[in-house]
C-alpha positions as protocol buffer text, in pm:
chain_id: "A"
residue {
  index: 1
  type: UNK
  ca { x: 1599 y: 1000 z: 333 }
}
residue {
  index: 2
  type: UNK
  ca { x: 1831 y: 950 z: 627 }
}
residue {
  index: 3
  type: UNK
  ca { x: 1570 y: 827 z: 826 }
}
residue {
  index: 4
  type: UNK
  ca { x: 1325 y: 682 z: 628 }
}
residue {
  index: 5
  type: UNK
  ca { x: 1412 y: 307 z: 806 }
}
residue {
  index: 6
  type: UNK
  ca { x: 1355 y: 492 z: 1178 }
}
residue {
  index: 7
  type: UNK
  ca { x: 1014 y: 582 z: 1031 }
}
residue {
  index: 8
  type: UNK
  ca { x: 896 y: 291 z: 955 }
}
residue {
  index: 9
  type: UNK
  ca { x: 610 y: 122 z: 1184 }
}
residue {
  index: 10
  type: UNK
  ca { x: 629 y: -232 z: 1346 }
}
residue {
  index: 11
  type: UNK
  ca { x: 331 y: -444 z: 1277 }
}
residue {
  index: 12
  type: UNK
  ca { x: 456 y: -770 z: 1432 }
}
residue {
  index: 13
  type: UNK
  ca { x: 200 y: -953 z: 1625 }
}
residue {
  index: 14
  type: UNK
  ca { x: -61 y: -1172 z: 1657 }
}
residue {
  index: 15
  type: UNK
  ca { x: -354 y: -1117 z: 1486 }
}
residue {
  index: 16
  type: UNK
  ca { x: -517 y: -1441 z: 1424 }
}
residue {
  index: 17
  type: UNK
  ca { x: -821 y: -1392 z: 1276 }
}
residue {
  index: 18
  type: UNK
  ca { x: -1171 y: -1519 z: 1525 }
}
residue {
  index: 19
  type: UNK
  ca { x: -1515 y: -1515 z: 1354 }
}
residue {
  index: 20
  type: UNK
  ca { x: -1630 y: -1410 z: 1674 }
}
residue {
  index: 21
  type: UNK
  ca { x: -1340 y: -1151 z: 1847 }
}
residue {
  index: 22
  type: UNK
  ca { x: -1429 y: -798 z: 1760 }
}
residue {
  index: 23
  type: UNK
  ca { x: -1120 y: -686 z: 1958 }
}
residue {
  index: 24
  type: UNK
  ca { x: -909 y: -919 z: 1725 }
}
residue {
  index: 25
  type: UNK
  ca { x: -1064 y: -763 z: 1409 }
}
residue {
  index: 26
  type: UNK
  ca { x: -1040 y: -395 z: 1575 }
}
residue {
  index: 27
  type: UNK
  ca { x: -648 y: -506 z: 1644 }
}
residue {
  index: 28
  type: UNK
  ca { x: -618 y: -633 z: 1252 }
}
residue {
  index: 29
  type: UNK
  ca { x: -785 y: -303 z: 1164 }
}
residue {
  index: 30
  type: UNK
  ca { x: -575 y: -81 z: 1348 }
}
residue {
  index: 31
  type: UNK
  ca { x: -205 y: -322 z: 1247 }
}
residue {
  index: 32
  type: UNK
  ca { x: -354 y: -263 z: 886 }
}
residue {
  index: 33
  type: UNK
  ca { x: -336 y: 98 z: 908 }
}
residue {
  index: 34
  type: UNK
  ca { x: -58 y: 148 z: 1055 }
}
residue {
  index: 35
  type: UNK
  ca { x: 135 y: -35 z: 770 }
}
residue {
  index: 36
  type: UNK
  ca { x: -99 y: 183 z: 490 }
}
residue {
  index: 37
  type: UNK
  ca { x: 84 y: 534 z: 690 }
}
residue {
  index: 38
  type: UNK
  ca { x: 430 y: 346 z: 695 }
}
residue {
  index: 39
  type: UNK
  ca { x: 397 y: 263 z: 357 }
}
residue {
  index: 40
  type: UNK
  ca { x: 281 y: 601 z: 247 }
}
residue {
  index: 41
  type: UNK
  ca { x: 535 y: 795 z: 523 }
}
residue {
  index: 42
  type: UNK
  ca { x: 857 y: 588 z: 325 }
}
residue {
  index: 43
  type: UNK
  ca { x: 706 y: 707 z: 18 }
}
residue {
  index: 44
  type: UNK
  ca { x: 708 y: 1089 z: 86 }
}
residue {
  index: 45
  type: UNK
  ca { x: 995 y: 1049 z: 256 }
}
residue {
  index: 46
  type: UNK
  ca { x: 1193 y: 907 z: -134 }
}
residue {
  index: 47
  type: UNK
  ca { x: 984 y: 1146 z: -328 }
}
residue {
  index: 48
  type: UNK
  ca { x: 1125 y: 1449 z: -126 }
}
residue {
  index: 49
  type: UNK
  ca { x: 1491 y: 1330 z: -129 }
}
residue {
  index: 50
  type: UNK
  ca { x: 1464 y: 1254 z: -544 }
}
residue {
  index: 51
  type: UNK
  ca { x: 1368 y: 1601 z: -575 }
}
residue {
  index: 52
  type: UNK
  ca { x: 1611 y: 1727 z: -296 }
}
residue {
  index: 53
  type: UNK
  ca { x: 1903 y: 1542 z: -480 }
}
residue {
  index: 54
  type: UNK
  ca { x: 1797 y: 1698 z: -817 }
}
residue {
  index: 55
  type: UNK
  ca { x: 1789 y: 2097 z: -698 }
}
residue {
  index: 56
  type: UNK
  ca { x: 2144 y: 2008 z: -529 }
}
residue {
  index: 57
  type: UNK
  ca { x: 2295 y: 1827 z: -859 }
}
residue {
  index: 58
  type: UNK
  ca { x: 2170 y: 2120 z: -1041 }
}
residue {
  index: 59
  type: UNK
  ca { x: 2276 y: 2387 z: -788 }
}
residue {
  index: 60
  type: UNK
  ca { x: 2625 y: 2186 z: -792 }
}
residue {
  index: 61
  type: UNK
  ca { x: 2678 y: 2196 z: -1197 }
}
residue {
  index: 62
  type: UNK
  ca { x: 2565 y: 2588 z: -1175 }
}
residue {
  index: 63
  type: UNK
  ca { x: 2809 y: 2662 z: -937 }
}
residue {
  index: 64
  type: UNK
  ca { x: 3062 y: 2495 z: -1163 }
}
residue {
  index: 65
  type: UNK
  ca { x: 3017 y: 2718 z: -1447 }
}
residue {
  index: 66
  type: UNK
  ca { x: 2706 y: 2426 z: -1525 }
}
residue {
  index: 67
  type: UNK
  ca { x: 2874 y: 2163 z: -1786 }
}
residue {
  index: 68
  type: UNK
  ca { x: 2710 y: 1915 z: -1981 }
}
residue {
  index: 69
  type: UNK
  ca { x: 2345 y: 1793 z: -1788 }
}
residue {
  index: 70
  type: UNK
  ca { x: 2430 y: 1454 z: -1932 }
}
residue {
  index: 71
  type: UNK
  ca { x: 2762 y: 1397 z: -1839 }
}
residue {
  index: 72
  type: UNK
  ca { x: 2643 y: 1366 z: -1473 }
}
residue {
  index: 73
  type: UNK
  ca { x: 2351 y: 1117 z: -1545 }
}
residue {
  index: 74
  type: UNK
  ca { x: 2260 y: 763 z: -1492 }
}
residue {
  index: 75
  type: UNK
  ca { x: 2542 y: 667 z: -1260 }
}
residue {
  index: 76
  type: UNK
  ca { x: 2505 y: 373 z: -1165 }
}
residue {
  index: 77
  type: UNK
  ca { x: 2796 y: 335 z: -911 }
}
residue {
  index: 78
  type: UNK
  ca { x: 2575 y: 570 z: -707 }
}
residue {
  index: 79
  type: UNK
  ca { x: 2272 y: 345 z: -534 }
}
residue {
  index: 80
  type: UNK
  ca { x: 2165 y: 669 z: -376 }
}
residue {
  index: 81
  type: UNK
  ca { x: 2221 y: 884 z: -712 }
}
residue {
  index: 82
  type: UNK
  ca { x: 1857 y: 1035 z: -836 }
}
residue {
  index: 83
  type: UNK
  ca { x: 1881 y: 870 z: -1169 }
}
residue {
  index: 84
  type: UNK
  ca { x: 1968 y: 523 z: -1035 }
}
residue {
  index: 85
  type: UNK
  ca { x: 1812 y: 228 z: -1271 }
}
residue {
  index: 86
  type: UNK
  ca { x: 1633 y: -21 z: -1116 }
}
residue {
  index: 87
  type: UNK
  ca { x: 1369 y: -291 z: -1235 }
}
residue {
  index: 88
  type: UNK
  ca { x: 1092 y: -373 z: -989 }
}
residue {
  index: 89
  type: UNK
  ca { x: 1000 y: -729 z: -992 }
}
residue {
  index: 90
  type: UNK
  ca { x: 681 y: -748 z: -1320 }
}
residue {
  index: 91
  type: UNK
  ca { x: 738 y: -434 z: -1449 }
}
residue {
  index: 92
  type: UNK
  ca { x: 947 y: -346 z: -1732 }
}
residue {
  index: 93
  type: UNK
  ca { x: 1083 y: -8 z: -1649 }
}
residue {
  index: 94
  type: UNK
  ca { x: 1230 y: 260 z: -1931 }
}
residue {
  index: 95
  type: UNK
  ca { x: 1408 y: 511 z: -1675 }
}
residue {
  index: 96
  type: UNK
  ca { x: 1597 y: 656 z: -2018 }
}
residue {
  index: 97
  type: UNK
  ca { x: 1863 y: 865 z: -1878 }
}
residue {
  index: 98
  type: UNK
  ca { x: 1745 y: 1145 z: -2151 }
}
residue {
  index: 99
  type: UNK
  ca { x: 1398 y: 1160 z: -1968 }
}
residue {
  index: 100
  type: UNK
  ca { x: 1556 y: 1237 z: -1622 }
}
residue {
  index: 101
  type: UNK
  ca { x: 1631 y: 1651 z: -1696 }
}
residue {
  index: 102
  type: UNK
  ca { x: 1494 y: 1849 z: -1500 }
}
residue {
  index: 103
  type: UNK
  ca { x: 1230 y: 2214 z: -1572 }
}
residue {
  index: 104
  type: UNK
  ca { x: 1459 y: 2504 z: -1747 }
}
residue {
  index: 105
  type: UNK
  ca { x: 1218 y: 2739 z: -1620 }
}
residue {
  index: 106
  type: UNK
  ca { x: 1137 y: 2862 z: -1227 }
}
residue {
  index: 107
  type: UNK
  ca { x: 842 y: 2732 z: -1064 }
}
residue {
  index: 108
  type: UNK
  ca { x: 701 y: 2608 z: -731 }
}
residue {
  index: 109
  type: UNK
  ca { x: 964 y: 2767 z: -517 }
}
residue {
  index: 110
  type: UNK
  ca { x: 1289 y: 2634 z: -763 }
}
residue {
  index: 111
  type: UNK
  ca { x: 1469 y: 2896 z: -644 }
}
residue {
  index: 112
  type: UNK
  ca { x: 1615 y: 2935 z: -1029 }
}
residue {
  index: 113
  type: UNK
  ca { x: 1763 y: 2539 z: -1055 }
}
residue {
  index: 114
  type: UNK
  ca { x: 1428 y: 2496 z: -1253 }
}
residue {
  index: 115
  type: UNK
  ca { x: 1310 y: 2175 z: -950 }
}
residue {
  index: 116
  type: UNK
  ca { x: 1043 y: 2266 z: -747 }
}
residue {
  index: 117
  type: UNK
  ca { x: 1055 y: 2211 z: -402 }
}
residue {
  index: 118
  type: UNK
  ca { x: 937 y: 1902 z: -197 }
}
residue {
  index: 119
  type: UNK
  ca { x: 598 y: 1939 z: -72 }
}
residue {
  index: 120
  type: UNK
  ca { x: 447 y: 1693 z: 234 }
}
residue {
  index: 121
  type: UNK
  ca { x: 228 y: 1559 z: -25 }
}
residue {
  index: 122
  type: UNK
  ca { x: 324 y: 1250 z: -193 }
}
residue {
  index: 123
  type: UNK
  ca { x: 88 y: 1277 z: -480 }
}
residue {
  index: 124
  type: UNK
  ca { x: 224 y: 1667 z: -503 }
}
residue {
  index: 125
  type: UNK
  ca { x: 579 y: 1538 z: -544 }
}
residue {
  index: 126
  type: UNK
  ca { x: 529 y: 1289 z: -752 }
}
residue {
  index: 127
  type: UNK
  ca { x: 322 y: 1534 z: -1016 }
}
residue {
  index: 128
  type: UNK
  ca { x: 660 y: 1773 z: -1002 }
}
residue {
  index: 129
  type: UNK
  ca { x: 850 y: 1445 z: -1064 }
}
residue {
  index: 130
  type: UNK
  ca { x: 605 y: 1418 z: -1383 }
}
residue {
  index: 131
  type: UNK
  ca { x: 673 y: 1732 z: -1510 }
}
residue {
  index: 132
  type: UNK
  ca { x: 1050 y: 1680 z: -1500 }
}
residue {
  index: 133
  type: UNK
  ca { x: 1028 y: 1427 z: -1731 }
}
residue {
  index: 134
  type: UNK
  ca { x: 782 y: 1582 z: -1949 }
}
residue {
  index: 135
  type: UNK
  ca { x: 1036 y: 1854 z: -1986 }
}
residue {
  index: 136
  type: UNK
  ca { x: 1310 y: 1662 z: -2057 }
}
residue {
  index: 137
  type: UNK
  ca { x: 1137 y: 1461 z: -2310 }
}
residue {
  index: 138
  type: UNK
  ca { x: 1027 y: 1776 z: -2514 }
}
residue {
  index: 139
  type: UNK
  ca { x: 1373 y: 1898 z: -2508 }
}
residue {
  index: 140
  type: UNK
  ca { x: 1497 y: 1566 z: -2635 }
}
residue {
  index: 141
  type: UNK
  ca { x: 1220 y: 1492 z: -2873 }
}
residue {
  index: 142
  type: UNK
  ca { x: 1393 y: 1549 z: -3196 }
}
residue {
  index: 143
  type: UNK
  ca { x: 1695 y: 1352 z: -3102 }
}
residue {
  index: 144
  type: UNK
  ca { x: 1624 y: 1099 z: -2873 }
}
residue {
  index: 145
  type: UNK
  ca { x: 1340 y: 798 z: -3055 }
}
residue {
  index: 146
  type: UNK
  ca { x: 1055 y: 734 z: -2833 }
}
residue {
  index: 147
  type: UNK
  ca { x: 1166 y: 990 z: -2551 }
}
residue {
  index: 148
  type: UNK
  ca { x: 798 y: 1144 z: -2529 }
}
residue {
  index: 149
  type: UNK
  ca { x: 644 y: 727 z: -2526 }
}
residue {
  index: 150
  type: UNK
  ca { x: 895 y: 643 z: -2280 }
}
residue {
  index: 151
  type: UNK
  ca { x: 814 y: 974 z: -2101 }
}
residue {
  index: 152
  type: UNK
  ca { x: 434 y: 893 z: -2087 }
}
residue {
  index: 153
  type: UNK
  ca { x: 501 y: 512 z: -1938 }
}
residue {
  index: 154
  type: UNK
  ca { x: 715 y: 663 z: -1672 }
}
residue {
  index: 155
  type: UNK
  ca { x: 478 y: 897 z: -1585 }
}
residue {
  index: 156
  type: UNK
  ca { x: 133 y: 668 z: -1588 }
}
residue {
  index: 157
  type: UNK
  ca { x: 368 y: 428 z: -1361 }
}
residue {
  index: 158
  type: UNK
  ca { x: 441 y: 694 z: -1105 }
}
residue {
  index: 159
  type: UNK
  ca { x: 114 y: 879 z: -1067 }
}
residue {
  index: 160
  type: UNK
  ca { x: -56 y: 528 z: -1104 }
}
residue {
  index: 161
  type: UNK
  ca { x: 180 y: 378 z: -786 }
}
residue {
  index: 162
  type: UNK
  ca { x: 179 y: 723 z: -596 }
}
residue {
  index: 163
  type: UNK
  ca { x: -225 y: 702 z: -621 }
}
residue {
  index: 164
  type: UNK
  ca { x: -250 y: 372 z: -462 }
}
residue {
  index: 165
  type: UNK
  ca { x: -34 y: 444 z: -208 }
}
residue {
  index: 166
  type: UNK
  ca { x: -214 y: 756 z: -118 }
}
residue {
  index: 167
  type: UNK
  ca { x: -542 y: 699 z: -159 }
}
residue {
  index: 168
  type: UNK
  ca { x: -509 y: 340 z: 104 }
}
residue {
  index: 169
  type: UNK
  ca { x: -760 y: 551 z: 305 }
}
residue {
  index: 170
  type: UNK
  ca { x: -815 y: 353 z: 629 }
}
residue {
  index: 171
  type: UNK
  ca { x: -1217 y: 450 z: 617 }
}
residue {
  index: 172
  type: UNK
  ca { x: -1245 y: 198 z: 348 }
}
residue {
  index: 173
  type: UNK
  ca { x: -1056 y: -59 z: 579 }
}
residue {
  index: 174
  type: UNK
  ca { x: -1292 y: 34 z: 845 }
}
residue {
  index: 175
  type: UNK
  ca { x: -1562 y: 8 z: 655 }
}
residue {
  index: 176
  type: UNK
  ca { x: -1462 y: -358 z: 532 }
}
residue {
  index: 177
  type: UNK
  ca { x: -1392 y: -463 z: 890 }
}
residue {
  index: 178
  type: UNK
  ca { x: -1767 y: -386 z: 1023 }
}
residue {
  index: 179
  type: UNK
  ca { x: -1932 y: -516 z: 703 }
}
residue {
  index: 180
  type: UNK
  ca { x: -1703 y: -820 z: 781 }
}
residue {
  index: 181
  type: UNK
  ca { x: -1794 y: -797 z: 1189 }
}
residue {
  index: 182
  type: UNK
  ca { x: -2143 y: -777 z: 1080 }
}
residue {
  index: 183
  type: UNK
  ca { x: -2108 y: -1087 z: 894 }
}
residue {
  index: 184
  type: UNK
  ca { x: -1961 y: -1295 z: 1150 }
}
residue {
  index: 185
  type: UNK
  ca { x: -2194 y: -1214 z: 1438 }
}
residue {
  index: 186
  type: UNK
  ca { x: -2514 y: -1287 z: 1267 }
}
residue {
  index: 187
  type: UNK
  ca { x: -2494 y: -1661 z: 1212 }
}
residue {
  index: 188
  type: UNK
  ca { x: -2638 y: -1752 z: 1548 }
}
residue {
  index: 189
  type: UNK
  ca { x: -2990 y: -1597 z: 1578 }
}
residue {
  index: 190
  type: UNK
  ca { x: -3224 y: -1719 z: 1810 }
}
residue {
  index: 191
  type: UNK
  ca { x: -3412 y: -1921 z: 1474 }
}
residue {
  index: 192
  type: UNK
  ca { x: -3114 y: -2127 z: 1456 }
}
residue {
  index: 193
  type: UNK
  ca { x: -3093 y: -2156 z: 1821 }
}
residue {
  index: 194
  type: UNK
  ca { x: -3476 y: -2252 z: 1825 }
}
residue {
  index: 195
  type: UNK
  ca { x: -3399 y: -2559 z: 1563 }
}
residue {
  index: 196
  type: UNK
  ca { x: -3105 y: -2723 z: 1796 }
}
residue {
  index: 197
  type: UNK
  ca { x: -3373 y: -2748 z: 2026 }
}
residue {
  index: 198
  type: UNK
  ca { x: -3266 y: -2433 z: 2260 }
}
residue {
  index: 199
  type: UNK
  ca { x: -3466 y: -2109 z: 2341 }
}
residue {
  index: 200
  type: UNK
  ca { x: -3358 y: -1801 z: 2555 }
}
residue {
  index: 201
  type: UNK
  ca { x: -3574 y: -1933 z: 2827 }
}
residue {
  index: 202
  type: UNK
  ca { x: -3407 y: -2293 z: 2870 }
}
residue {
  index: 203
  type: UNK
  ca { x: -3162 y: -2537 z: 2815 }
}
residue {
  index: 204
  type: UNK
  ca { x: -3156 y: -2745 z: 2519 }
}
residue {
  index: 205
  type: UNK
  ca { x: -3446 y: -2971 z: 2492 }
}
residue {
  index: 206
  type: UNK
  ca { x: -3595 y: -2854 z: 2824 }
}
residue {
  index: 207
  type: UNK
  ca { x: -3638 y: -2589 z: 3053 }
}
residue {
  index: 208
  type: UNK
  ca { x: -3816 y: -2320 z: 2860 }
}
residue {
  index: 209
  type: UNK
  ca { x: -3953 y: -2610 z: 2650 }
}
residue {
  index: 210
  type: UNK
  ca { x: -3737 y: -2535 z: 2342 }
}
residue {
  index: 211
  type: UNK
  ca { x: -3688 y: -2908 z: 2259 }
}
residue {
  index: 212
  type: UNK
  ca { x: -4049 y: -3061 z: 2310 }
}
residue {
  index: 213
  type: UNK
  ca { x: -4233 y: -2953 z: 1993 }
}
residue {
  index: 214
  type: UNK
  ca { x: -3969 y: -3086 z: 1762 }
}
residue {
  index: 215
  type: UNK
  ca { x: -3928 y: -3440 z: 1645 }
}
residue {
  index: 216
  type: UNK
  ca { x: -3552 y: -3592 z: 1628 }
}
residue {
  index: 217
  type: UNK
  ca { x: -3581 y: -3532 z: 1273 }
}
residue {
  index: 218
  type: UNK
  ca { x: -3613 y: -3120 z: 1304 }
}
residue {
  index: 219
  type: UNK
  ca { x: -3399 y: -3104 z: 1572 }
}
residue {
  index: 220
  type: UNK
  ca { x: -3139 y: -3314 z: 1331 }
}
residue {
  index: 221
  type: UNK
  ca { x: -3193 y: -3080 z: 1062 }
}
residue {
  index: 222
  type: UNK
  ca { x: -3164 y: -2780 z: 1310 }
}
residue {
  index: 223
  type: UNK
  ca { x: -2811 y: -2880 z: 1402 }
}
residue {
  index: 224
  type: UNK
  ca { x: -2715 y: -2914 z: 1060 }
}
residue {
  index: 225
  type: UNK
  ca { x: -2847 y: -2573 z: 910 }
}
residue {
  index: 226
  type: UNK
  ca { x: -2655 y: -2428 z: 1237 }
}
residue {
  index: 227
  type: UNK
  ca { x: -2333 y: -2605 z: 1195 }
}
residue {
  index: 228
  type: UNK
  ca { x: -2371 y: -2454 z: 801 }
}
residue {
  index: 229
  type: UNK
  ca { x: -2478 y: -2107 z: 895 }
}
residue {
  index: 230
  type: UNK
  ca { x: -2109 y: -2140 z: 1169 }
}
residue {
  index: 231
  type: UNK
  ca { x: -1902 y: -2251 z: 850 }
}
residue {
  index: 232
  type: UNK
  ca { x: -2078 y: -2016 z: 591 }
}
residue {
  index: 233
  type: UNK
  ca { x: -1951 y: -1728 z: 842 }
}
residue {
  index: 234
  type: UNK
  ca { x: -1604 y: -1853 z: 879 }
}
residue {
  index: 235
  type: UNK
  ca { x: -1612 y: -1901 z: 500 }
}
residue {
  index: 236
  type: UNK
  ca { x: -1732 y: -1508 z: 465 }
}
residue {
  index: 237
  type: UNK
  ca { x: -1468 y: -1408 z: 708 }
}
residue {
  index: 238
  type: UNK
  ca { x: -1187 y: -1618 z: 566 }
}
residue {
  index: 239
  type: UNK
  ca { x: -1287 y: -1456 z: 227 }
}
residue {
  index: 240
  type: UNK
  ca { x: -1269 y: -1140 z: 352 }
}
residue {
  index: 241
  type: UNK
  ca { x: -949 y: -1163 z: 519 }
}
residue {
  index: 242
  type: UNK
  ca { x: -778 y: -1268 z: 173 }
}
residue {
  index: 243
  type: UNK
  ca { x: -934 y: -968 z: 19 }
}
residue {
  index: 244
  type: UNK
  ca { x: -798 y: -685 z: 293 }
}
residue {
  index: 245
  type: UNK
  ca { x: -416 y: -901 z: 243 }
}
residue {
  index: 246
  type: UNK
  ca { x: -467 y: -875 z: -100 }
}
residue {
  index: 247
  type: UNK
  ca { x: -556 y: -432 z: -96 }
}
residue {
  index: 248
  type: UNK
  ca { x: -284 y: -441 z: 105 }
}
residue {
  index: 249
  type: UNK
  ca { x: -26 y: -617 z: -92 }
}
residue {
  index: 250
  type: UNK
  ca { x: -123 y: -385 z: -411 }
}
residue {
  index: 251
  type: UNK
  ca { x: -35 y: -81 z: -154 }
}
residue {
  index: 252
  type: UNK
  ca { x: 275 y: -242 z: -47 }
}
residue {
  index: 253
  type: UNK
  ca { x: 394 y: -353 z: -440 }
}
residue {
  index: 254
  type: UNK
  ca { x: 286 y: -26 z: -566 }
}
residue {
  index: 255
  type: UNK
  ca { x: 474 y: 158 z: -305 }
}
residue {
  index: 256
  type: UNK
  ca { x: 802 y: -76 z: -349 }
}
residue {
  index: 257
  type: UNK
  ca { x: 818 y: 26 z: -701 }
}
residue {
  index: 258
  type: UNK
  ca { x: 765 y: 393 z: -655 }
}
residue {
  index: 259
  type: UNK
  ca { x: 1119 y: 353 z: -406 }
}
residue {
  index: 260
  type: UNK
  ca { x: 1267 y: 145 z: -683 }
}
residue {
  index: 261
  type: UNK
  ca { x: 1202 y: 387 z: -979 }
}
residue {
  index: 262
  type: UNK
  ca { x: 1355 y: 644 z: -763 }
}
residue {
  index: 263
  type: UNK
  ca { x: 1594 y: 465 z: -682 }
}
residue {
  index: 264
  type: UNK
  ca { x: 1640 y: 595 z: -330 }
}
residue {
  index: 265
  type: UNK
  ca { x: 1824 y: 312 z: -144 }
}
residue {
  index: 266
  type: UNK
  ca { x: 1703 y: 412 z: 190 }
}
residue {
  index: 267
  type: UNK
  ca { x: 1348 y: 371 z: 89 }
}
residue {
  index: 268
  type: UNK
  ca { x: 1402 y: 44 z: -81 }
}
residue {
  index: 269
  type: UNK
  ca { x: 1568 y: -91 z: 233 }
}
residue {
  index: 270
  type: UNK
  ca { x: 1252 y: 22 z: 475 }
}
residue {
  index: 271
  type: UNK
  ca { x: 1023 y: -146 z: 223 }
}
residue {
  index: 272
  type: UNK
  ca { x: 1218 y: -418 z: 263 }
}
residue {
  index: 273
  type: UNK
  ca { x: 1176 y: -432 z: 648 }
}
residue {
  index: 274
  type: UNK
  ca { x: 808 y: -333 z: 621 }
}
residue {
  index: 275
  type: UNK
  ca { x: 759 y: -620 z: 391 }
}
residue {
  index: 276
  type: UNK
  ca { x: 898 y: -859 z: 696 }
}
residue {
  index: 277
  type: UNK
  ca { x: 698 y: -674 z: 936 }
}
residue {
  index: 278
  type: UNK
  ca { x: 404 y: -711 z: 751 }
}
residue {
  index: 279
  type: UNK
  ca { x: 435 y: -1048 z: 656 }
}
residue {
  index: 280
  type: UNK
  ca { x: 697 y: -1207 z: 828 }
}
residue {
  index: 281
  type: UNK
  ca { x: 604 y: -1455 z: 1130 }
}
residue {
  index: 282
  type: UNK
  ca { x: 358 y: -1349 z: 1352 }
}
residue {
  index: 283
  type: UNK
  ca { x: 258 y: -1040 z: 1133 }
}
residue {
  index: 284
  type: UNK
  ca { x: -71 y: -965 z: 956 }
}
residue {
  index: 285
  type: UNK
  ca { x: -31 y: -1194 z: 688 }
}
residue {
  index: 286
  type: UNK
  ca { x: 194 y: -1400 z: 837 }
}
């Protein structure tokens, strides 16, 4: 994961949110995106070097005449070491060194260390990563307490963070952007425009004679139910704002704590710089 920091995508800049700016929203929609694929790119990027590490470490003991599996694990003098510890902020995680060994049996391309290859699919990786501990739990089951439990919460964890991350499809950003575009554009109409005295043929109160059929009263009440209809629409589009941060953030958290559990330092540290990207001054949430 030697580059997984250059990978990572700049999203600084403004993107002020304007009831009324579709270019503004298009920009927001686009900066969005962009962080979703950096998020998801940093992501791969970990999952391949976990498993990378793992046929290496294996390879290594084989070639050594192979030695005790455990005496190798859980070093924690090691940030970059596969079966690295560390807790994610809210979540309570059991990375038992026992559940960390790896397939005794080739598949998917292990080339006889028993670790399949990395894939370019996140999900893909993550699902081998699964199986590893699977195995090592049912090899351990009759020695270890709770190695199969602990087993299962690592593995709901990692398919249920490697899910969000890759399934931030930006078709469902795009489609919250026009339903939020929609919103925003629709609270002048020419009714509204009609009861602050104006019409399409005139200025207000004259011209096209949108102000002469209506007493002070309706006109009063006109203004009103427009200045309401403006605020209900910045409402709506404030709203909607905090909901795409929000989507966001759970892509963002999720992916953070797939990089911690793997404890792959270079991904922690782009997550770290994507966070500031994303949210620092003058970034989308910023």
């Amino acid at each position: 994961m030697d580059d997984a920091s250059q990978t990572t995508i700049s999203v600084r800049g403004s993107v002020s949110m304007s009831a009324t700016s579709d270019d503004v929203e298009e920009s927001r929609y686009r900066h969005i995106c962009a962080a979703v694929r950096a998020i998801h790119d940093v992501c791969l990027q970990s999952t391949q070097t976990y498993l990378q590490t793992h046929r290496a470490n294996r390879l290594a003991r084989s070639a050594a005449g192979g030695g005790d599996e455990h005496q190798h694990q859980h070093q924690h003098s090691s940030p970059n070491h596969p079966d690295h510890t560390y807790y994610p902020h809210h979540f309570h995680h059991h990375h038992n060194p026992t559940t960390t060994t790896t397939l005794t049996s080739d598949n998917n391309g292990a080339g006889g260390t028993g670790i399949p290859n990395p894939t370019t699919s996140l999900l893909q990786n993550v699902s081998s990563i699964c199986t590893m501990l699977w195995a090592g739990a049912q090899r351990d089951r009759l020695d270890v307490l709770d190695v199969e439990r602990l087993a299962v919460e690592n593995m709901s964890s990692l398919l249920a963070w490697a899910e969000t991350v890759a399934l931030g499809d930006c078709d469902e950003w795009r489609r919250s952007f026009s339903s939020s575009t929609t919103t925003n554009s629709s609270t002048i109409t020419p009714t509204t425009m009609a009861g602050m005295g104006m019409t399409t043929g005139g200025g207000r109160g004259g011209g096209g004679g949108g102000g002469e059929g209506l007493s002070a009263h309706d006109q009063t009440v006109g203004i009103d139910g427009d200045a309401t209809g403006v605020g209900a629409g910045l409402a709506a589009a404030a709203e909607e704002k905090d909901q795409q941060d929000t989507a966001l953030w759970r892509v963002f958290e999720a992916g953070s704590n797939l990089c911690a559990w793997l404890g792959i330092a270079d991904g922690v540290e782009a997550m770290a710089v994507l966070e500031g990207d994303i949210w620092g001054r003058g970034g989308i949430g910023g």
